[in-house]
XYZ file of C-alpha atoms in Angstrom:
701
model
C 78.252 144.112 45.934
C 76.392 142.492 43.069
C 77.536 139.140 41.735
C 76.498 139.504 38.126
C 76.990 135.999 36.747
C 75.414 133.641 39.242
C 73.608 135.348 42.138
C 69.815 134.903 41.905
C 67.320 137.679 42.527
C 65.938 135.860 45.569
C 68.221 134.179 48.133
C 65.890 131.155 48.134
C 64.269 129.500 45.082
C 60.790 130.425 46.248
C 57.781 128.446 45.033
C 54.979 130.252 43.183
C 52.869 132.304 45.547
C 55.771 133.673 47.592
C 57.843 136.770 46.913
C 59.324 137.301 50.372
C 61.722 134.802 51.965
C 60.640 135.580 55.532
C 57.017 134.985 54.645
C 57.969 131.657 53.068
C 60.062 130.507 56.037
C 57.278 131.399 58.472
C 54.714 129.521 56.396
C 57.014 126.506 56.020
C 57.533 126.253 59.777
C 53.825 126.589 60.544
C 52.815 123.991 57.971
C 55.488 121.521 59.027
C 54.592 121.700 62.704
C 50.791 122.003 62.469
C 49.776 119.449 59.828
C 48.976 116.126 61.546
C 49.058 114.063 58.376
C 52.330 115.604 57.189
C 53.836 114.881 60.591
C 52.683 111.264 60.339
C 53.717 110.631 56.732
C 57.147 112.200 57.280
C 58.703 109.978 59.913
C 55.632 108.778 61.803
C 55.069 105.528 59.906
C 57.277 102.855 58.379
C 56.509 100.505 55.541
C 57.532 97.427 57.577
C 54.546 98.020 59.848
C 52.095 97.977 56.960
C 50.991 94.337 57.315
C 51.789 93.777 60.980
C 49.810 96.439 62.843
C 46.353 96.222 64.330
C 44.337 98.282 63.615
C 45.382 98.501 60.000
C 48.039 101.144 59.322
C 46.570 102.292 56.005
C 43.065 102.827 57.351
C 44.247 104.532 60.536
C 46.578 106.982 58.755
C 44.701 107.790 55.534
C 41.291 109.533 55.874
C 38.264 107.484 54.835
C 37.274 109.882 52.045
C 40.755 109.570 50.561
C 40.715 105.780 50.778
C 37.354 105.632 49.044
C 38.637 107.745 46.167
C 41.961 105.865 45.939
C 40.025 102.608 45.584
C 38.585 103.776 42.241
C 41.787 105.038 40.591
C 45.074 103.513 39.534
C 48.346 104.081 41.395
C 49.713 105.971 38.393
C 46.679 108.278 38.567
C 47.560 108.992 42.191
C 51.154 109.802 41.220
C 49.912 112.137 38.485
C 47.607 113.847 40.964
C 50.437 114.373 43.437
C 53.197 115.396 41.057
C 51.962 116.373 37.621
C 48.362 117.583 37.668
C 47.770 121.324 37.301
C 46.567 122.374 40.732
C 44.396 125.295 39.645
C 42.617 123.243 36.994
C 42.089 120.416 39.477
C 40.535 122.721 42.067
C 38.305 124.297 39.439
C 37.099 120.882 38.250
C 36.420 119.775 41.823
C 34.349 122.881 42.560
C 32.338 122.354 39.375
C 31.815 118.683 40.197
C 33.368 117.543 36.915
C 34.887 114.084 36.663
C 38.632 113.556 36.713
C 39.863 110.929 34.254
C 36.492 109.263 34.236
C 36.226 109.212 38.025
C 34.683 111.537 40.614
C 36.987 114.426 41.562
C 39.336 113.927 44.531
C 38.004 114.852 47.980
C 38.438 118.545 48.833
C 40.655 117.739 51.829
C 43.013 115.693 49.615
C 43.201 118.512 47.071
C 43.912 120.958 49.890
C 46.676 118.766 51.315
C 48.328 118.360 47.905
C 48.097 122.116 47.382
C 49.648 122.822 50.788
C 52.595 120.492 50.154
C 53.241 121.880 46.665
C 52.990 125.411 48.025
C 56.033 124.797 50.222
C 58.269 122.877 47.804
C 61.303 124.869 46.709
C 61.457 125.799 43.039
C 63.784 123.317 41.315
C 63.697 124.816 37.815
C 67.198 124.935 36.375
C 68.516 127.526 33.944
C 71.879 126.535 32.420
C 74.623 129.056 33.043
C 76.488 130.434 30.070
C 80.235 129.899 30.323
C 82.376 132.988 30.744
C 84.791 131.304 28.330
C 82.343 131.455 25.446
C 82.237 128.326 23.328
C 85.349 126.841 24.925
C 84.560 123.501 26.524
C 86.473 120.962 28.543
C 88.204 118.162 26.687
C 85.782 115.246 26.324
C 88.530 112.883 27.421
C 88.362 114.384 30.914
C 84.817 113.041 31.277
C 85.992 109.455 30.826
C 84.473 107.107 33.385
C 81.425 109.297 34.035
C 77.859 108.300 33.261
C 75.496 110.857 31.667
C 74.207 111.992 35.078
C 77.723 112.628 36.377
C 78.742 114.416 33.172
C 75.725 116.713 33.507
C 76.535 117.455 37.147
C 80.259 118.016 36.699
C 79.936 120.075 33.527
C 77.307 122.430 34.947
C 78.766 122.716 38.434
C 82.282 123.383 37.114
C 80.889 126.219 35.014
C 78.977 127.540 38.017
C 81.936 127.374 40.418
C 84.262 129.037 37.923
C 81.807 131.887 37.343
C 81.215 132.307 41.077
C 84.937 132.425 41.838
C 85.451 134.968 39.059
C 82.643 137.149 40.396
C 84.186 137.009 43.865
C 87.539 138.023 42.378
C 85.959 140.995 40.632
C 83.542 142.258 43.252
C 84.479 140.992 46.697
C 88.227 141.430 46.789
C 89.184 137.943 47.882
C 90.953 136.770 44.712
C 90.317 133.053 45.162
C 93.544 131.095 44.679
C 92.314 127.562 45.439
C 89.160 125.504 45.255
C 89.065 122.944 48.074
C 86.841 120.012 47.139
C 85.273 118.477 50.262
C 85.050 114.722 49.872
C 86.604 114.782 46.415
C 86.255 111.047 45.789
C 87.531 110.239 42.297
C 88.052 113.988 41.750
C 85.838 114.188 38.674
C 84.911 117.798 39.454
C 88.427 118.896 40.392
C 89.929 117.330 37.278
C 87.633 119.376 35.046
C 88.187 122.610 36.983
C 91.968 122.179 36.880
C 91.932 121.774 33.113
C 91.249 124.199 30.286
C 89.303 126.387 29.999
C 89.040 126.872 33.790
C 92.668 126.249 34.867
C 91.901 126.420 38.582
C 94.094 125.273 41.470
C 92.373 122.318 43.124
C 92.878 120.889 46.602
C 91.182 117.488 46.608
C 90.356 116.478 50.200
C 89.536 112.788 50.637
C 89.805 110.473 53.639
C 90.234 107.117 51.871
C 93.742 106.360 50.629
C 92.654 103.864 47.984
C 90.213 106.396 46.527
C 92.996 108.979 46.313
C 95.206 106.508 44.468
C 92.345 105.720 42.112
C 91.823 109.412 41.416
C 95.509 109.861 40.643
C 95.281 106.949 38.248
C 92.386 108.667 36.491
C 94.510 111.812 36.204
C 96.946 109.763 34.150
C 94.302 107.859 32.179
C 92.534 111.050 31.141
C 95.903 112.616 30.261
C 95.444 115.442 32.739
C 98.951 114.596 33.944
C 101.608 112.521 32.271
C 102.345 109.029 33.436
C 105.436 109.079 35.701
C 108.485 107.873 33.825
C 110.274 105.037 35.620
C 113.945 104.777 34.576
C 115.882 101.602 35.351
C 119.378 100.260 34.810
C 118.192 97.308 32.744
C 121.395 95.260 33.059
C 121.482 95.630 36.848
C 117.750 95.029 37.084
C 117.913 91.790 35.065
C 120.984 90.570 36.940
C 119.393 91.063 40.335
C 116.138 89.596 39.129
C 117.945 86.440 37.988
C 120.213 86.167 41.047
C 117.665 86.891 43.749
C 114.314 85.955 42.333
C 113.113 84.584 45.658
C 115.039 86.906 47.974
C 113.433 89.966 49.540
C 114.669 93.180 48.020
C 115.205 96.501 49.718
C 114.804 98.271 46.423
C 112.166 101.012 46.524
C 109.008 100.611 44.482
C 110.174 103.198 42.013
C 112.678 100.707 40.574
C 116.456 100.404 40.394
C 118.158 103.637 39.631
C 114.819 105.389 39.417
C 114.947 109.072 38.752
C 111.407 109.504 40.065
C 110.058 108.298 43.388
C 106.947 106.178 43.177
C 103.957 108.194 44.390
C 102.666 105.170 46.291
C 105.845 105.045 48.337
C 105.442 105.754 52.051
C 108.295 108.233 51.730
C 106.126 110.302 49.437
C 103.259 110.666 51.922
C 103.672 113.671 54.202
C 102.099 113.188 57.613
C 100.388 116.252 59.066
C 98.371 114.749 61.892
C 96.526 111.585 62.753
C 93.809 112.415 60.254
C 95.655 114.349 57.566
C 98.407 113.654 55.070
C 99.603 115.220 51.856
C 99.645 112.493 49.256
C 102.327 112.705 46.602
C 103.046 115.903 44.765
C 101.005 118.747 43.413
C 100.193 117.953 39.814
C 100.587 120.906 37.494
C 97.982 120.287 34.853
C 99.171 120.610 31.310
C 102.854 121.027 32.047
C 105.392 119.339 29.801
C 107.420 117.682 32.547
C 106.728 116.539 36.081
C 109.455 117.124 38.610
C 109.961 114.577 41.407
C 108.748 115.305 44.916
C 111.362 115.826 47.584
C 110.628 115.183 51.237
C 112.985 116.662 53.811
C 113.828 115.140 57.149
C 111.114 117.118 58.879
C 108.524 115.478 56.634
C 107.419 118.531 54.661
C 106.774 118.174 50.972
C 109.141 120.400 49.019
C 107.935 119.512 45.528
C 108.546 122.378 43.165
C 105.877 124.008 41.067
C 106.693 124.133 37.394
C 103.217 125.049 36.199
C 102.966 127.712 33.555
C 101.110 130.928 34.356
C 97.396 130.419 33.900
C 97.542 126.643 34.223
C 95.695 124.700 36.914
C 97.063 122.332 39.536
C 95.755 119.386 41.544
C 96.929 118.662 45.069
C 95.585 115.627 46.934
C 95.316 115.805 50.706
C 94.243 112.781 52.701
C 92.179 114.157 55.554
C 89.334 112.822 57.663
C 86.748 115.571 57.932
C 85.232 115.698 61.421
C 84.368 119.405 61.610
C 84.957 122.607 59.696
C 88.504 123.221 60.926
C 90.844 123.013 57.920
C 93.907 124.599 59.529
C 95.976 121.419 59.165
C 95.038 121.282 55.499
C 95.419 124.943 54.588
C 98.915 125.252 56.026
C 100.112 122.664 53.510
C 98.411 124.114 50.453
C 100.947 125.169 47.858
C 100.308 128.508 46.204
C 101.633 128.727 42.620
C 103.537 131.891 41.904
C 100.809 133.164 39.599
C 97.895 132.360 41.883
C 97.821 135.692 43.742
C 98.716 137.789 40.772
C 96.545 140.818 40.224
C 96.915 140.277 36.504
C 94.332 137.487 36.273
C 92.077 138.218 33.357
C 88.963 137.979 35.522
C 89.924 140.723 37.965
C 88.706 144.303 37.823
C 91.371 147.028 37.977
C 90.277 149.404 40.711
C 88.484 148.114 43.780
C 89.512 149.003 47.326
C 90.113 146.457 50.104
C 91.218 146.511 53.694
C 94.735 145.114 54.093
C 95.994 145.211 57.659
C 95.638 148.802 58.819
C 95.510 150.455 55.420
C 93.303 150.433 52.337
C 94.736 149.336 49.025
C 93.323 149.154 45.528
C 93.346 146.000 43.471
C 96.054 147.489 41.312
C 98.250 147.823 44.411
C 97.359 144.479 45.949
C 99.735 141.627 45.208
C 98.837 139.196 47.990
C 95.593 137.774 49.355
C 93.679 139.575 52.060
C 93.084 137.594 55.239
C 91.105 139.178 58.117
C 93.080 139.222 61.317
C 96.405 138.563 59.554
C 98.951 140.716 57.865
C 98.796 140.171 54.149
C 101.640 137.931 53.088
C 102.633 136.554 49.751
C 101.842 132.925 49.074
C 98.974 132.605 51.554
C 96.024 130.744 50.000
C 92.558 132.209 49.595
C 90.170 129.274 49.481
C 86.661 128.597 48.286
C 85.296 125.283 49.581
C 83.218 123.356 47.064
C 81.511 119.994 47.111
C 79.371 118.029 44.710
C 76.857 115.879 46.602
C 78.384 115.797 50.051
C 76.763 113.128 52.187
C 75.086 113.902 55.489
C 76.988 116.228 57.811
C 79.725 117.016 55.285
C 77.696 120.007 54.116
C 77.458 121.221 57.721
C 81.234 120.899 58.088
C 81.728 122.660 54.767
C 79.552 125.589 55.816
C 81.399 125.912 59.112
C 84.732 126.269 57.315
C 83.678 129.863 56.660
C 83.697 130.802 60.341
C 86.537 128.520 61.489
C 89.161 129.340 58.844
C 90.230 132.900 57.961
C 91.544 131.674 54.603
C 88.171 130.330 53.485
C 86.269 133.164 51.843
C 83.363 131.355 50.192
C 81.568 128.021 49.946
C 79.441 126.415 47.235
C 78.051 123.073 48.382
C 75.532 120.603 46.971
C 74.239 118.137 49.550
C 72.671 114.690 49.403
C 72.065 111.591 51.561
C 70.067 113.383 54.244
C 69.597 110.047 55.999
C 73.302 110.170 56.939
C 72.895 113.433 58.845
C 73.044 113.281 62.611
C 70.591 114.852 65.034
C 71.456 117.738 67.299
C 68.533 118.011 69.703
C 67.963 114.429 70.793
C 64.733 112.401 70.852
C 61.424 114.269 70.589
C 59.389 114.612 73.755
C 56.179 113.793 71.872
C 55.321 110.247 70.805
C 55.125 108.847 67.302
C 51.917 106.912 67.853
C 52.180 104.777 64.731
C 55.897 104.119 64.835
C 56.969 101.066 66.738
C 60.224 101.235 68.621
C 63.309 100.812 66.468
C 66.855 100.785 67.897
C 68.071 102.961 65.038
C 65.573 105.691 65.950
C 66.993 105.809 69.470
C 70.603 105.560 68.320
C 70.337 108.404 65.821
C 68.106 110.665 67.908
C 70.270 110.218 70.992
C 73.530 111.402 69.450
C 73.084 115.054 70.471
C 75.668 115.842 67.803
C 76.446 119.595 67.734
C 77.211 119.222 64.021
C 73.827 117.663 63.264
C 70.420 118.972 62.213
C 69.232 121.625 62.811
C 72.075 124.082 62.317
C 70.243 127.394 62.671
C 69.278 128.893 66.005
C 65.902 129.759 64.547
C 65.096 126.086 64.078
C 66.627 125.177 67.443
C 64.547 127.765 69.328
C 61.308 127.396 67.372
C 58.394 126.510 69.684
C 55.236 124.704 68.647
C 52.677 122.133 69.689
C 52.299 118.750 68.028
C 48.704 118.112 67.018
C 47.976 114.377 67.322
C 46.999 112.589 64.140
C 43.444 111.230 64.530
C 42.828 107.533 64.042
C 40.791 107.553 60.851
C 39.891 103.890 61.259
C 37.875 104.812 64.355
C 36.741 108.414 63.923
C 35.728 108.973 60.325
C 33.872 112.168 61.185
C 37.109 114.011 61.953
C 38.542 113.741 58.428
C 37.828 117.240 57.210
C 38.487 119.043 60.492
C 41.810 117.311 60.990
C 43.030 118.464 57.587
C 41.143 121.698 56.996
C 43.819 123.753 58.722
C 46.893 121.989 57.351
C 48.837 125.225 57.228
C 46.640 127.412 59.377
C 47.948 128.935 62.577
C 44.293 129.436 63.590
C 43.717 125.682 63.321
C 46.787 125.049 65.444
C 45.616 127.510 68.094
C 42.157 125.919 68.069
C 43.652 122.596 69.190
C 45.929 123.911 71.919
C 43.980 122.638 74.901
C 45.681 120.042 77.086
C 43.324 117.261 76.060
C 44.158 117.424 72.350
C 47.884 118.012 72.177
C 51.132 117.479 73.993
C 53.148 120.149 75.768
C 55.024 122.818 73.880
C 57.974 121.463 71.908
C 61.133 123.498 71.355
C 63.277 122.778 68.331
C 62.623 121.230 64.919
C 63.451 117.527 64.682
C 63.552 115.201 61.697
C 64.038 111.521 62.448
C 65.978 109.176 60.199
C 62.869 107.899 58.405
C 61.816 111.427 57.446
C 65.329 112.224 56.252
C 65.528 108.963 54.322
C 62.298 109.772 52.483
C 63.624 113.252 51.647
C 66.132 111.756 49.199
C 63.330 110.300 47.077
C 62.524 111.916 43.731
C 58.910 110.928 42.977
C 58.606 113.429 40.143
C 61.170 111.376 38.230
C 59.485 108.019 38.749
C 58.544 106.297 35.517
C 55.769 103.725 35.462
C 58.279 100.891 35.115
C 60.568 102.148 37.882
C 57.754 102.802 40.333
C 56.227 99.391 39.629
C 59.592 97.762 40.341
C 60.234 99.321 43.715
C 56.577 99.078 44.749
C 56.989 95.339 44.254
C 60.199 95.312 46.304
C 58.545 97.173 49.176
C 55.601 94.795 49.040
C 57.877 91.754 49.168
C 59.714 93.152 52.189
C 56.475 93.957 54.011
C 55.094 90.441 53.416
C 58.382 88.914 54.568
C 58.065 90.949 57.757
C 54.637 89.406 58.232
C 56.196 85.957 57.836
C 58.803 86.867 60.459
C 55.989 87.911 62.802
C 53.904 84.772 62.273
C 56.940 82.515 62.696
C 58.005 84.213 65.929
C 61.168 85.744 64.488
C 60.136 89.287 65.463
C 57.927 90.527 68.264
C 54.392 91.723 67.645
C 53.851 95.470 67.284
C 51.667 97.221 69.854
C 47.962 97.753 69.426
C 46.644 101.273 69.139
C 45.049 100.920 72.568
C 48.375 100.181 74.297
C 49.562 103.422 75.886
C 47.878 105.540 73.188
C 49.654 103.601 70.478
C 53.116 103.856 71.940
C 55.322 100.814 71.704
C 55.983 98.834 74.860
C 59.566 98.869 76.038
C 61.794 96.705 73.918
C 59.281 96.019 71.126
C 61.057 96.407 67.816
C 61.626 95.028 64.339
C 64.408 92.914 65.785
C 64.515 89.327 66.977
C 61.860 88.423 69.519
C 63.132 87.718 73.034
C 61.469 85.574 75.656
C 60.189 88.708 77.376
C 58.497 89.895 74.196
C 61.118 92.502 73.468
C 63.555 92.756 70.611
C 67.204 93.038 69.756
C 68.979 94.470 66.743
C 66.713 95.051 63.711
C 66.760 92.615 60.819
C 68.352 94.400 57.871
C 68.265 92.636 54.519
C 69.544 95.312 52.151
C 69.863 94.749 48.414
C 69.592 91.330 46.857
C 70.590 90.052 43.438
C 68.364 91.034 40.553
C 67.198 87.447 40.058
C 65.848 87.374 43.621
C 63.137 89.880 42.684
C 61.686 87.750 39.894
C 59.081 86.294 42.267
C 58.192 86.336 45.942
C 59.525 82.804 46.340
C 62.948 83.756 44.968
C 62.907 86.894 47.129
C 62.273 84.958 50.344
C 64.881 82.333 49.444
C 67.451 85.005 48.643
C 66.739 87.007 51.809
C 66.894 83.920 54.032
C 70.116 82.772 52.384
C 71.712 86.177 52.920
C 70.660 86.380 56.573
C 71.938 82.872 57.302
C 75.235 83.609 55.544
C 75.678 86.629 57.823
C 75.974 84.364 60.851
C 75.219 85.193 64.463
C 72.001 84.871 66.430
C 69.883 86.098 63.524
C 71.189 83.323 61.275
C 70.298 80.628 63.803
C 66.763 81.917 64.357
C 66.049 82.470 60.660
C 67.299 79.023 59.692
C 65.271 77.328 62.407
C 61.985 79.183 61.902
C 61.893 80.240 58.249
C 64.484 78.140 56.456
C 62.200 75.101 56.154
C 59.204 76.905 54.613
C 57.853 75.243 51.477
C 57.283 77.062 48.197
C 53.537 76.591 48.566
C 53.515 78.197 52.011
C 55.555 81.148 50.781
C 53.258 81.544 47.779
C 50.211 81.494 50.039
C 51.481 84.584 51.877
C 51.876 86.462 48.611
C 48.353 85.530 47.518
C 46.864 86.443 50.894
C 48.262 89.975 50.921
C 48.423 90.721 47.189
C 45.296 92.879 47.361
C 47.097 95.179 49.821
C 49.911 95.961 47.380
C 48.023 98.893 45.864
C 47.279 100.411 49.279
C 50.921 100.111 50.287
C 52.053 101.692 47.000
C 49.721 104.637 47.577
C 50.967 105.118 51.139
C 54.599 105.030 49.979
C 53.800 107.554 47.225
C 52.163 109.880 49.751
C 55.206 109.587 52.013
C 57.660 110.351 49.189
C 55.584 113.280 47.918
C 55.225 114.798 51.387
C 58.951 114.434 52.104
C 59.695 117.201 49.612
C 58.789 119.520 52.482
C 61.424 117.783 54.628
C 64.116 118.555 52.055
C 62.955 122.174 51.991
C 63.329 122.310 55.783
C 66.878 120.942 55.619
C 67.949 123.385 52.910
C 66.300 126.391 54.565
C 67.921 125.524 57.909
C 71.375 125.602 56.312
C 70.656 128.911 54.625
C 69.347 130.409 57.879
C 72.551 129.333 59.636
C 74.606 131.265 57.094
C 72.398 134.336 57.577
C 72.954 134.140 61.335
C 76.748 134.408 61.013
C 78.051 137.961 61.341
C 80.973 137.354 58.977
C 78.764 136.192 56.085
C 77.893 138.952 53.649
C 75.989 136.956 51.037
C 74.091 133.672 51.214
C 71.720 132.040 48.775
C 70.371 128.753 47.420
C 69.677 127.946 43.782
C 69.311 124.979 41.403
C 72.445 124.073 39.451
C 71.317 120.879 37.680
C 68.274 119.568 35.901
C 66.001 117.915 38.470
C 65.170 115.201 35.945
C 68.830 114.150 35.753
C 69.977 115.005 39.274
C 67.205 115.659 41.817
C 69.582 116.802 44.576
C 70.210 119.934 42.545
C 70.365 122.769 45.091
C 73.639 124.531 45.828
C 74.045 126.628 48.960
C 76.462 129.529 48.634
C 78.022 131.633 51.365
C 80.489 134.501 50.886
C 82.303 136.544 53.495
């Protein structure tokens, strides 16, 4: 089978230098597990430790030759080197000894590290897909409420999903009847796909009732469906209103004598299970009249479909997604009479499919094909889609393919990797420069079978962790420690018991690494980067204040247990035994609080005190009485370190592109490991400049 419209030539968007996916995956795994500095920058350090550790975090993590070069260039020059400089030209200039922007060329080991990271970053170049409907476009009114980024995402992904579903109809024999949107939210994507020119049948799955109601309101506001007409007996209504203004009324929300039941009414919510309910009726998009829903005594929605052939529908289902099992959802999906028709304009006329025990051609087939079931009219054939599913939702979406016979394909775009759970538990090796944090233990100790990694290849992968040298103490090891960043020979050279821990099985990414993977440093403007560099600096200095005032416990020295944190030491409140409790989380403050360090400290302290509890009492007693001059003195004392911290953060964000590649490749490998999956690929579907989480993962039975 060849999917003409959307399938890429390569199942992974390989970076330049690779033509074979297996070669790329092997190289990615070796580099990720054998580069000490990558391992440290991606999850091994945290910005809150920048001004509180001894020895200094910056000098112990960054090689001396790098620090010397960074001292002579601007932060923006560093960002250009990492993200925008032509690598071949840079290497050529370094070999020739030519200056770079008026400065000596970067150290060879830094150039090599940048090259190794870039070598393993997935290609994010986006080529817009031509619509199969020609010049026909969605009504602009449907995009109401969306910002330019959302419009770009919805417009391009709707076109992609429609073309993919049409290709599946033509070439794979599944004849997709419904698109199930995982975590539909306000249903921006579904609303566009249900409307002209796509006219698809949408099942919007969302767990939050108020979000569903908001989405239904947008359906009306964008004129996708007509506003329900409420008919009242005005004389009776006014009489009762006058007579019983203050008396409780048993009248339903739809009004007196209403011919249409209010969709917010409890009687119009069909309970399926504890976590699932069909909300209201199925909206037939574009129809001239909306019939009322009818709910029988058994609680099943019997709303009639009056959609015209070729028109789309929207059905909202309130469901809490905890795994990939959609059986309770699929059994309540309504199939319009035209949905399984073999007369859809996108279908090819003569393709053979297995149907029960016999083979039929498309011309003969009038109902969907479901493996393991007899073909029966009205049974849905579903493709699960999702636009920026957070955390494990992508994992659940992928698993719908193997847990639900009716699901024939998936097309999912993920985001918020920090919300993923961890499958394998805490690593057996130690993060020497990471102090203990309760969240690290809580997330790593979940052992969630739905967490990362998904693929057995990542779960069974064996490697040795090469300790990151302390560059503040052993400057002579700079080049050797980095010379073999991606070299299996370098890894083998350091396999003796004195230089590395025991063999590790399974790839792990802690929450800090996953949090950094959602950064988009290539999109940072000078103004934006300056703003959040300042915010990170303010937070790091405030952490130093907390340490000096006894709010938090002191981090361990490098000499303590090879840099490992003593039990209980954390970013949380200091206890009498030197340990810590829950971490101090400040979160976002008002814009005015970032105007100066003084306003930042005042705003943070005010927020922490307002939160109440033990933290509030300690903060008020130890920090609340600080004078403006004392606060200003901290800023002045550490201001010179702001550049170093900005460079470290930039290196962390740049390196974390490899972490995102690992997450995406793991999901693709899981699809390839499933016997029922015939096709699987990953490709960009948005412009990285507008939407950096732009990779869709596709799986087809």
